[in-house]
Amino acid sequence: MRYVIVGTGAAGATAARTIKRMDRDGEVVIIGDERFFPYNRYLLTEFLSGAVSAAELFHTSEEFFEAMDIRLRKGQAVERVYPNDKTIRFAHNEVMSYDRLLIATGRSPSLGPVLRPYAKLIQRYYTFEDILLIQKRLPEVREVIVSGRGLSALDLIQGMYRVGKKITYITRGQAIDVSTVESHLMGDLDSALAEREINFVHDDRIVAIECVDNRYLVKTFQGKELWGDLVFAWDNYTPNVGCLRNTGIEVKTGILVDLRMRSSAPEVYAAGDCVEIYHPTLKNYWINFGWPNAVEQGRIAGKNMAGDNEEYQIHETTLFNILGKPLEARWWD
Amino acid sequence: MKPPSSTSLASPSKPAGGTKAKRRDISVRFCGIAGDGVVTCGRILAGACASLGLDLMVNDIFSAEIRGKGKSTTTVRFSSRIVHSMGDGVEVLVGLAGKESIEEIKDVRPGGCVIYGSSIPGDLPEDDSLAAHVPPNIHGFGVPLRKLANQATGSNQGKNIVAMGALCYLYSLPQEAFIEQLRKNFGRKSSRALEVNIKAFTLGFEYCKEHYPLSFELEVLDTLEPRPLYTGNDALAHGALDWGLKFFAGYPITPATKIMEICAKELPKNGGWTIQVEDEIAAISNVMGAFFAGKRAMTSTAGPGLSLMSEMIGLAVMAEIPAVIVDVQRGGPATGMPTKVEQGDLNIALYGGAGDCPRVVMAPSTVRECYTGIQLALDLAEKYQTPVIFLSDLFLGQRMVTTSIPKRVERDRCTRKKPFPGELGTYERFKITEDGVSPLLIPGEEGGFYTITGLEHTPSGNPNFESNVHSMMTEKRYRKMKAMCVDLPPADVLGDKDALIGIVTWGSTLGSVVEGMELAREQGVKSKVLKSIMINPQHEDSFREFFASSARIIVPEVNYEGQYAALLKSRYGIQPVEMHISAVDPVSPAKIANRIIEVQDELTH
C-alpha cells in the first residue's frame, strides 16, 4: 500500500506518523513544496526574535524520517491530482501513483486586486524561508509597515517589536482587526499595543507602494504617505487547493471533507488548513484553522487511511499569547 | 579516535540548510550527456571564479563514446583557501540530464543542493526523475532549464547557461564575472550567440531570484587578485616550449593529445616542427632522431603508446640517445579506460624493455610541476643521454587549476658534453668516464665519425659481445643514474616534520594526500609526506632519512598492485602500509585521512 501525503505541515506530518504506526509495511511518501524539514509555523515569530531555537522550531528531522521509514520529498510542488488514475503530477512533470492520498497543503496569505500589483515589494511573513530572508534584511531595517487582518498581524507586530523595530500598523477598522478574539479581551489588547508605541493608522488601507532608494513609500486610501524599510501586507488567508481544481473533487474555499476527513473522491483524504469540514450541528462546512486542529485532523485522516474509522471532533477554542496577554480564539484568523 | 567520514567534511545537515554561514569551499558538478555543454559550464564557472581570485580545480570525467552517448561530468571546486584536490563529494549537482544525473546524487554532501530541470516535456516516470531521488538532507531546486533556454535561444540549446545563471544566484556569485566569461566564450562567435547566451543566463538568474530568493553565500575576499588557469597538459606543453623544444612527434591518444595540439600550434612560430606519425614507434624514433641531431625533442602518449615504444626505449638506453617521453596515464591494460585515471604505468616505465635498461622516470605532482618538471626532463635527457619517461596522468593532465607558472627561464643550465676539438682524432662515442657520460657529437661534424648501435658495443661503438665489455658498458650506463643526483631536486617533506607517520606517494595523488593529512590533523593526528618528482633515480639519502624518522610509512597510489610500494620495498627494504586505490575517480582525501588515523591507532595500541 502506498500512501502519498501532499503537505508537510502539522496535518501532513501527523498523518504520516500515524499511518506508519498503524501500517509498518505501508510505503509512506510525504511531499512538501518548502525546502526545509517540517517545522511549527506558529513558532516562527519566536524563532525570529530568538525566543526559540531552530531545534525547537523543527519538530521533525532527517533522523525522524529515517527512523519512521517515511520518505520525505521536500521542495517539490504537486501541480495536479488525477483521482481517476490515482496519480499525482509534480510541477516538474513527474507522475507518481498512490493507493491512498492525503491533501494537507495548508493555506497561504493572499493579496487582493489592489495589493497584487505590488507583490514584489511586499515581504511575505509565512514560511521559514520568509523568516530567514527577513533575518538577512533586519540589520538595515528600522521601520516596518504592517497591514493585515487577524492574529497573524498581531503575531507579526509582536515579532517586529521584539527585534526592536518601529512599527506602523494600518487597519481598516477603529481598532486592531481580530474578529476571532473574544470581544471582551480587545480593550486589553489595544492598550497593550499602545503601550508599546505602535503607530496605528485606523480606518485606512494601502493603495500603492513604491520602492525609492531601497526604502518603501506606502500610500493609503486616506492619502497618507508612510515610509518603511519593510512592508508586510496581506488581505486574507486562503486554502491551497490549486492541485485539485477541475479534478472533480469537491472544493469551495477549501476541500470539502466529512468528519472522517474523506473528500468526495475515493481514497482521497484532506486535512488541516486546506479543508472545510462538515459540521453536523450547523449542517454546513466549517473552516477550522490552526495548529492543534491540523494535528488532530492529520491524526484522524492518518488513522482512517490506514483502515480505522474515526470521526473528528470539532474544537472551537484555542488559546494564544500575544504581547503577554492571553487571548482566546475560535480559530487562528 | 573517530575517523572522519566523507560526510563529516561537509556543512552539517542543519534544518535551515546552513544558510547563515558563508561557505568557503564549494564543489559544483555539472552532469549531462555529451552535447549538453557540461564542459562549457565548467570552463565558464572556472573562469568566473578565477577572475574573482578564488583557488580552484576542475576535473572532467567523460565517456569515450561519441556525442549523444554516455555521461559526462565536470566538477569545479573553488575556495578562498588553497585547493589541493577535488575533495570528497560535491556541494552542488547540476543535472543537465536528469536520468543520468541520478547516480551522482550519492556524491552530494548533506546540506548541499541539486539543480534539476523542471520543464521536461511529457510524463516523467518516477524512476527517471532526478527530483524523485533527492534525499531530504539535500536541497532540490527545480528550474525550467529547457523552457527558459527555449525562450532565450529559440531551441533546446542553452540549458547549461540557464543553469549557470541559477547557480550564480543561488550562491550569491557576482553576475558580472559570469557575463564576462560569456563574452569570452561566445563573443568571438557572433553577437547573436553572445546575446542569446546572456539572455539564457539572465533568465536562469531571475527565475531563482523570484522562486528561491534565499541564496547561499560564498566568502569572496575583495583582496584577491585574478588567477590564471592551466591544465597539466597546458603547463607541460608550454614548459617544454619555453625550454626550447624544437621537435615534437606523436600519435594522438587520449588523454595526451592536447600536448600535441599545443605543440602543433606553437612550434612553427619558433622555427620548430610537429609531426603526426603513423604510430607511437615512429613517434619515439623521430624524437630520438631529432635529439640525436641536437634538437630538443619530445613525444607524448598514454599507456598503450608507451607499450609500443618499449623497444625503442631500449635502443635509446643502449645507444645513449636522449629522448623525452610523456605518458599521460589512463586506465589499462590494453585500450583499457581511455577517459579514466589510473597510475598503472609505473612498472612499464621503470622496467619495460629488454635487458638491464636504466632510464629516468619522473612523475610531477602538480600542474606547476608539469611546467618545471618537463624542463628538468629535457635537461636530464640532454645532459645524460638517456630516455626520460615523464609520467603524468589523466587527472593531472586534464584538470584545470589556478596556479602560478614561473616566468624566469634559464635555458642554459644544462648543456651537452662535447669533445674538445683536439680529441676528435681519438673520439670515442661511448668513452668510459667517471660519471658515465661520454662526450656526444652531433652527427656529421667533421672529423667526428662514430658508429652507434643497438648491439652491445665497445667504447668506440663497435659491436662486441664479450662478458667484460658488456659488464663495463652496463655499469657505465647505470653510473649515469648515480651521477645525475647532483642535478636532481631534493625531495621535500611537507606536513609536520616531527610526525611519526610518513607518507610517500607519487604523481597527482599528492594533492589528496595533503588534504587528507589536513583532515587527520583536524582530528589531532600529525603526519608528513615526502614529495619527490623523481621516481628513478632518487635522492636515496633523503628517502632513507625520511623512513628513519617515521614509525610507519603509508604508500597510497592509484593502481591495483602497489607498483610504487614495490619499488620502495625493494630499494629501501621498508614494509609500508600500502593503499591500492581503485582507478577512475580522483583519490578521496577522507580515505587518506581515515588510513592515517587507523595507522595512528595501531601505533598507540
PDB file of N, CA, C and O in Angstrom, chain A residues 139-191:
ATOM      1  N   PRO A 139      19.228  43.858   9.762  1.00  0.00           N
ATOM      2  CA  PRO A 139      20.210  44.870  10.186  1.00  0.00           C
ATOM      3  C   PRO A 139      20.006  46.222   9.513  1.00  0.00           C
ATOM      4  O   PRO A 139      20.338  47.253  10.098  1.00  0.00           O
ATOM      5  N   GLU A 140      19.435  46.231   8.315  1.00  0.00           N
ATOM      6  CA  GLU A 140      19.229  47.508   7.616  1.00  0.00           C
ATOM      7  C   GLU A 140      17.818  48.061   7.852  1.00  0.00           C
ATOM      8  O   GLU A 140      17.457  49.094   7.294  1.00  0.00           O
ATOM      9  N   VAL A 141      17.031  47.376   8.641  1.00  0.00           N
ATOM     10  CA  VAL A 141      15.620  47.783   8.820  1.00  0.00           C
ATOM     11  C   VAL A 141      15.457  48.538  10.131  1.00  0.00           C
ATOM     12  O   VAL A 141      15.905  48.086  11.188  1.00  0.00           O
ATOM     13  N   ARG A 142      14.794  49.696  10.020  1.00  0.00           N
ATOM     14  CA  ARG A 142      14.488  50.470  11.228  1.00  0.00           C
ATOM     15  C   ARG A 142      12.975  50.521  11.444  1.00  0.00           C
ATOM     16  O   ARG A 142      12.477  50.341  12.530  1.00  0.00           O
ATOM     17  N   GLU A 143      12.253  50.774  10.351  1.00  0.00           N
ATOM     18  CA  GLU A 143      10.796  50.912  10.456  1.00  0.00           C
ATOM     19  C   GLU A 143      10.104  49.891   9.565  1.00  0.00           C
ATOM     20  O   GLU A 143      10.536  49.679   8.426  1.00  0.00           O
ATOM     21  N   VAL A 144       9.017  49.324  10.070  1.00  0.00           N
ATOM     22  CA  VAL A 144       8.244  48.396   9.243  1.00  0.00           C
ATOM     23  C   VAL A 144       6.780  48.845   9.199  1.00  0.00           C
ATOM     24  O   VAL A 144       6.295  49.493  10.128  1.00  0.00           O
ATOM     25  N   ILE A 145       6.147  48.502   8.111  1.00  0.00           N
ATOM     26  CA  ILE A 145       4.724  48.799   7.959  1.00  0.00           C
ATOM     27  C   ILE A 145       3.987  47.479   7.856  1.00  0.00           C
ATOM     28  O   ILE A 145       4.384  46.603   7.071  1.00  0.00           O
ATOM     29  N   VAL A 146       2.940  47.328   8.649  1.00  0.00           N
ATOM     30  CA  VAL A 146       2.180  46.089   8.676  1.00  0.00           C
ATOM     31  C   VAL A 146       0.734  46.390   8.298  1.00  0.00           C
ATOM     32  O   VAL A 146       0.134  47.328   8.831  1.00  0.00           O
ATOM     33  N   SER A 147       0.215  45.621   7.386  1.00  0.00           N
ATOM     34  CA  SER A 147      -1.204  45.761   7.055  1.00  0.00           C
ATOM     35  C   SER A 147      -1.759  44.372   6.812  1.00  0.00           C
ATOM     36  O   SER A 147      -1.369  43.686   5.862  1.00  0.00           O
ATOM     37  N   GLY A 148      -2.650  43.956   7.698  1.00  0.00           N
ATOM     38  CA  GLY A 148      -3.218  42.621   7.540  1.00  0.00           C
ATOM     39  C   GLY A 148      -4.176  42.340   8.669  1.00  0.00           C
ATOM     40  O   GLY A 148      -4.129  43.001   9.713  1.00  0.00           O
ATOM     41  N   ARG A 149      -5.003  41.361   8.436  1.00  0.00           N
ATOM     42  CA  ARG A 149      -6.049  41.073   9.410  1.00  0.00           C
ATOM     43  C   ARG A 149      -5.602  39.949  10.354  1.00  0.00           C
ATOM     44  O   ARG A 149      -4.715  39.181  10.047  1.00  0.00           O
ATOM     45  N   GLY A 150      -6.295  39.933  11.484  1.00  0.00           N
ATOM     46  CA  GLY A 150      -6.256  38.751  12.310  1.00  0.00           C
ATOM     47  C   GLY A 150      -5.076  38.625  13.245  1.00  0.00           C
ATOM     48  O   GLY A 150      -4.240  39.518  13.366  1.00  0.00           O
ATOM     49  N   LEU A 151      -5.046  37.484  13.887  1.00  0.00           N
ATOM     50  CA  LEU A 151      -3.998  37.215  14.861  1.00  0.00           C
ATOM     51  C   LEU A 151      -2.626  37.158  14.213  1.00  0.00           C
ATOM     52  O   LEU A 151      -1.613  37.398  14.870  1.00  0.00           O
ATOM     53  N   SER A 152      -2.578  36.860  12.914  1.00  0.00           N
ATOM     54  CA  SER A 152      -1.285  36.840  12.224  1.00  0.00           C
ATOM     55  C   SER A 152      -0.640  38.218  12.288  1.00  0.00           C
ATOM     56  O   SER A 152       0.583  38.337  12.433  1.00  0.00           O
ATOM     57  N   ALA A 153      -1.465  39.257  12.158  1.00  0.00           N
ATOM     58  CA  ALA A 153      -0.931  40.617  12.222  1.00  0.00           C
ATOM     59  C   ALA A 153      -0.359  40.881  13.608  1.00  0.00           C
ATOM     60  O   ALA A 153       0.732  41.449  13.758  1.00  0.00           O
ATOM     61  N   LEU A 154      -1.107  40.459  14.617  1.00  0.00           N
ATOM     62  CA  LEU A 154      -0.621  40.638  15.991  1.00  0.00           C
ATOM     63  C   LEU A 154       0.684  39.880  16.210  1.00  0.00           C
ATOM     64  O   LEU A 154       1.610  40.377  16.848  1.00  0.00           O
ATOM     65  N   ASP A 155       0.721  38.710  15.664  1.00  0.00           N
ATOM     66  CA  ASP A 155       1.911  37.870  15.783  1.00  0.00           C
ATOM     67  C   ASP A 155       3.120  38.557  15.151  1.00  0.00           C
ATOM     68  O   ASP A 155       4.202  38.623  15.733  1.00  0.00           O
ATOM     69  N   LEU A 156       2.899  39.109  13.973  1.00  0.00           N
ATOM     70  CA  LEU A 156       3.975  39.799  13.256  1.00  0.00           C
ATOM     71  C   LEU A 156       4.414  41.048  14.026  1.00  0.00           C
ATOM     72  O   LEU A 156       5.619  41.316  14.177  1.00  0.00           O
ATOM     73  N   ILE A 157       3.440  41.789  14.505  1.00  0.00           N
ATOM     74  CA  ILE A 157       3.765  43.004  15.273  1.00  0.00           C
ATOM     75  C   ILE A 157       4.616  42.625  16.488  1.00  0.00           C
ATOM     76  O   ILE A 157       5.614  43.275  16.811  1.00  0.00           O
ATOM     77  N   GLN A 158       4.206  41.547  17.117  1.00  0.00           N
ATOM     78  CA  GLN A 158       4.960  41.069  18.271  1.00  0.00           C
ATOM     79  C   GLN A 158       6.406  40.757  17.899  1.00  0.00           C
ATOM     80  O   GLN A 158       7.343  41.140  18.587  1.00  0.00           O
ATOM     81  N   GLY A 159       6.557  40.065  16.769  1.00  0.00           N
ATOM     82  CA  GLY A 159       7.904  39.687  16.331  1.00  0.00           C
ATOM     83  C   GLY A 159       8.749  40.912  16.041  1.00  0.00           C
ATOM     84  O   GLY A 159       9.906  41.001  16.471  1.00  0.00           O
ATOM     85  N   MET A 160       8.195  41.859  15.314  1.00  0.00           N
ATOM     86  CA  MET A 160       8.953  43.055  14.946  1.00  0.00           C
ATOM     87  C   MET A 160       9.268  43.905  16.185  1.00  0.00           C
ATOM     88  O   MET A 160      10.334  44.502  16.296  1.00  0.00           O
ATOM     89  N   TYR A 161       8.330  43.927  17.109  1.00  0.00           N
ATOM     90  CA  TYR A 161       8.562  44.673  18.357  1.00  0.00           C
ATOM     91  C   TYR A 161       9.724  44.056  19.128  1.00  0.00           C
ATOM     92  O   TYR A 161      10.596  44.751  19.625  1.00  0.00           O
ATOM     93  N   ARG A 162       9.731  42.748  19.181  1.00  0.00           N
ATOM     94  CA  ARG A 162      10.788  42.066  19.952  1.00  0.00           C
ATOM     95  C   ARG A 162      12.173  42.258  19.347  1.00  0.00           C
ATOM     96  O   ARG A 162      13.167  42.206  20.059  1.00  0.00           O
ATOM     97  N   VAL A 163      12.221  42.449  18.041  1.00  0.00           N
ATOM     98  CA  VAL A 163      13.549  42.682  17.438  1.00  0.00           C
ATOM     99  C   VAL A 163      13.841  44.173  17.317  1.00  0.00           C
ATOM    100  O   VAL A 163      14.777  44.579  16.634  1.00  0.00           O
ATOM    101  N   GLY A 164      13.037  44.987  17.996  1.00  0.00           N
ATOM    102  CA  GLY A 164      13.365  46.400  18.161  1.00  0.00           C
ATOM    103  C   GLY A 164      13.053  47.283  16.975  1.00  0.00           C
ATOM    104  O   GLY A 164      13.713  48.306  16.779  1.00  0.00           O
ATOM    105  N   LYS A 165      12.064  46.926  16.187  1.00  0.00           N
ATOM    106  CA  LYS A 165      11.736  47.760  15.034  1.00  0.00           C
ATOM    107  C   LYS A 165      10.554  48.684  15.350  1.00  0.00           C
ATOM    108  O   LYS A 165       9.655  48.334  16.130  1.00  0.00           O
ATOM    109  N   LYS A 166      10.590  49.843  14.710  1.00  0.00           N
ATOM    110  CA  LYS A 166       9.478  50.782  14.851  1.00  0.00           C
ATOM    111  C   LYS A 166       8.360  50.314  13.923  1.00  0.00           C
ATOM    112  O   LYS A 166       8.613  50.032  12.744  1.00  0.00           O
ATOM    113  N   ILE A 167       7.141  50.256  14.438  1.00  0.00           N
ATOM    114  CA  ILE A 167       6.064  49.604  13.685  1.00  0.00           C
ATOM    115  C   ILE A 167       4.929  50.584  13.395  1.00  0.00           C
ATOM    116  O   ILE A 167       4.465  51.311  14.285  1.00  0.00           O
ATOM    117  N   THR A 168       4.489  50.568  12.149  1.00  0.00           N
ATOM    118  CA  THR A 168       3.245  51.255  11.789  1.00  0.00           C
ATOM    119  C   THR A 168       2.254  50.181  11.367  1.00  0.00           C
ATOM    120  O   THR A 168       2.585  49.336  10.508  1.00  0.00           O
ATOM    121  N   TYR A 169       1.092  50.208  11.988  1.00  0.00           N
ATOM    122  CA  TYR A 169       0.080  49.195  11.677  1.00  0.00           C
ATOM    123  C   TYR A 169      -1.128  49.878  11.038  1.00  0.00           C
ATOM    124  O   TYR A 169      -1.730  50.775  11.630  1.00  0.00           O
ATOM    125  N   ILE A 170      -1.431  49.467   9.840  1.00  0.00           N
ATOM    126  CA  ILE A 170      -2.564  50.057   9.113  1.00  0.00           C
ATOM    127  C   ILE A 170      -3.737  49.097   9.226  1.00  0.00           C
ATOM    128  O   ILE A 170      -3.619  47.923   8.846  1.00  0.00           O
ATOM    129  N   THR A 171      -4.851  49.594   9.755  1.00  0.00           N
ATOM    130  CA  THR A 171      -6.005  48.727   9.928  1.00  0.00           C
ATOM    131  C   THR A 171      -7.260  49.385   9.356  1.00  0.00           C
ATOM    132  O   THR A 171      -7.400  50.601   9.398  1.00  0.00           O
ATOM    133  N   ARG A 172      -8.085  48.551   8.816  1.00  0.00           N
ATOM    134  CA  ARG A 172      -9.306  49.077   8.187  1.00  0.00           C
ATOM    135  C   ARG A 172     -10.318  49.537   9.218  1.00  0.00           C
ATOM    136  O   ARG A 172     -11.236  50.290   8.917  1.00  0.00           O
ATOM    137  N   GLY A 173     -10.211  49.047  10.434  1.00  0.00           N
ATOM    138  CA  GLY A 173     -11.227  49.378  11.433  1.00  0.00           C
ATOM    139  C   GLY A 173     -10.751  50.442  12.402  1.00  0.00           C
ATOM    140  O   GLY A 173      -9.722  51.089  12.200  1.00  0.00           O
ATOM    141  N   GLN A 174     -11.510  50.559  13.484  1.00  0.00           N
ATOM    142  CA  GLN A 174     -11.176  51.524  14.530  1.00  0.00           C
ATOM    143  C   GLN A 174     -10.103  50.957  15.458  1.00  0.00           C
ATOM    144  O   GLN A 174      -9.376  51.713  16.092  1.00  0.00           O
ATOM    145  N   ALA A 175     -10.061  49.652  15.542  1.00  0.00           N
ATOM    146  CA  ALA A 175      -9.107  49.007  16.447  1.00  0.00           C
ATOM    147  C   ALA A 175      -8.461  47.851  15.693  1.00  0.00           C
ATOM    148  O   ALA A 175      -8.753  47.632  14.517  1.00  0.00           O
ATOM    149  N   ILE A 176      -7.640  47.156  16.427  1.00  0.00           N
ATOM    150  CA  ILE A 176      -6.985  46.032  15.771  1.00  0.00           C
ATOM    151  C   ILE A 176      -8.035  45.028  15.302  1.00  0.00           C
ATOM    152  O   ILE A 176      -9.016  44.753  15.989  1.00  0.00           O
ATOM    153  N   ASP A 177      -7.807  44.521  14.107  1.00  0.00           N
ATOM    154  CA  ASP A 177      -8.845  43.764  13.407  1.00  0.00           C
ATOM    155  C   ASP A 177      -8.654  42.269  13.655  1.00  0.00           C
ATOM    156  O   ASP A 177      -8.043  41.563  12.876  1.00  0.00           O
ATOM    157  N   VAL A 178      -9.155  41.800  14.819  1.00  0.00           N
ATOM    158  CA  VAL A 178      -9.023  40.376  15.135  1.00  0.00           C
ATOM    159  C   VAL A 178     -10.401  39.874  15.522  1.00  0.00           C
ATOM    160  O   VAL A 178     -10.761  39.791  16.691  1.00  0.00           O
ATOM    161  N   SER A 179     -11.187  39.583  14.549  1.00  0.00           N
ATOM    162  CA  SER A 179     -12.579  39.249  14.793  1.00  0.00           C
ATOM    163  C   SER A 179     -12.737  37.944  15.566  1.00  0.00           C
ATOM    164  O   SER A 179     -13.761  37.715  16.204  1.00  0.00           O
ATOM    165  N   THR A 180     -11.705  37.139  15.558  1.00  0.00           N
ATOM    166  CA  THR A 180     -11.855  35.824  16.184  1.00  0.00           C
ATOM    167  C   THR A 180     -11.570  35.846  17.685  1.00  0.00           C
ATOM    168  O   THR A 180     -11.812  34.875  18.374  1.00  0.00           O
ATOM    169  N   VAL A 181     -11.004  36.971  18.145  1.00  0.00           N
ATOM    170  CA  VAL A 181     -10.697  37.049  19.573  1.00  0.00           C
ATOM    171  C   VAL A 181     -11.947  37.469  20.332  1.00  0.00           C
ATOM    172  O   VAL A 181     -12.713  38.307  19.865  1.00  0.00           O
ATOM    173  N   GLU A 182     -12.137  36.869  21.480  1.00  0.00           N
ATOM    174  CA  GLU A 182     -13.315  37.216  22.276  1.00  0.00           C
ATOM    175  C   GLU A 182     -13.330  38.729  22.515  1.00  0.00           C
ATOM    176  O   GLU A 182     -12.328  39.336  22.888  1.00  0.00           O
ATOM    177  N   SER A 183     -14.479  39.337  22.312  1.00  0.00           N
ATOM    178  CA  SER A 183     -14.555  40.793  22.271  1.00  0.00           C
ATOM    179  C   SER A 183     -14.136  41.442  23.586  1.00  0.00           C
ATOM    180  O   SER A 183     -13.557  42.526  23.596  1.00  0.00           O
ATOM    181  N   HIS A 184     -14.385  40.760  24.699  1.00  0.00           N
ATOM    182  CA  HIS A 184     -14.071  41.409  25.979  1.00  0.00           C
ATOM    183  C   HIS A 184     -12.557  41.565  26.184  1.00  0.00           C
ATOM    184  O   HIS A 184     -12.112  42.306  27.045  1.00  0.00           O
ATOM    185  N   LEU A 185     -11.774  40.895  25.368  1.00  0.00           N
ATOM    186  CA  LEU A 185     -10.328  40.995  25.511  1.00  0.00           C
ATOM    187  C   LEU A 185      -9.729  42.081  24.618  1.00  0.00           C
ATOM    188  O   LEU A 185      -8.549  42.403  24.734  1.00  0.00           O
ATOM    189  N   MET A 186     -10.525  42.621  23.718  1.00  0.00           N
ATOM    190  CA  MET A 186      -9.974  43.532  22.712  1.00  0.00           C
ATOM    191  C   MET A 186      -9.393  44.795  23.348  1.00  0.00           C
ATOM    192  O   MET A 186      -8.394  45.334  22.886  1.00  0.00           O
ATOM    193  N   GLY A 187     -10.060  45.306  24.375  1.00  0.00           N
ATOM    194  CA  GLY A 187      -9.568  46.513  25.025  1.00  0.00           C
ATOM    195  C   GLY A 187      -8.180  46.297  25.596  1.00  0.00           C
ATOM    196  O   GLY A 187      -7.275  47.128  25.428  1.00  0.00           O
ATOM    197  N   ASP A 188      -8.012  45.165  26.264  1.00  0.00           N
ATOM    198  CA  ASP A 188      -6.692  44.833  26.818  1.00  0.00           C
ATOM    199  C   ASP A 188      -5.633  44.817  25.735  1.00  0.00           C
ATOM    200  O   ASP A 188      -4.526  45.309  25.910  1.00  0.00           O
ATOM    201  N   LEU A 189      -6.008  44.259  24.631  1.00  0.00           N
ATOM    202  CA  LEU A 189      -5.055  44.118  23.535  1.00  0.00           C
ATOM    203  C   LEU A 189      -4.666  45.484  22.980  1.00  0.00           C
ATOM    204  O   LEU A 189      -3.481  45.772  22.778  1.00  0.00           O
ATOM    205  N   ASP A 190      -5.672  46.314  22.752  1.00  0.00           N
ATOM    206  CA  ASP A 190      -5.395  47.657  22.233  1.00  0.00           C
ATOM    207  C   ASP A 190      -4.448  48.418  23.161  1.00  0.00           C
ATOM    208  O   ASP A 190      -3.495  49.055  22.715  1.00  0.00           O
ATOM    209  N   SER A 191      -4.728  48.324  24.436  1.00  0.00           N
ATOM    210  CA  SER A 191      -3.872  49.082  25.362  1.00  0.00           C
ATOM    211  C   SER A 191      -2.462  48.483  25.410  1.00  0.00           C
ATOM    212  O   SER A 191      -1.479  49.217  25.523  1.00  0.00           O
TER     213      SER A 191
END
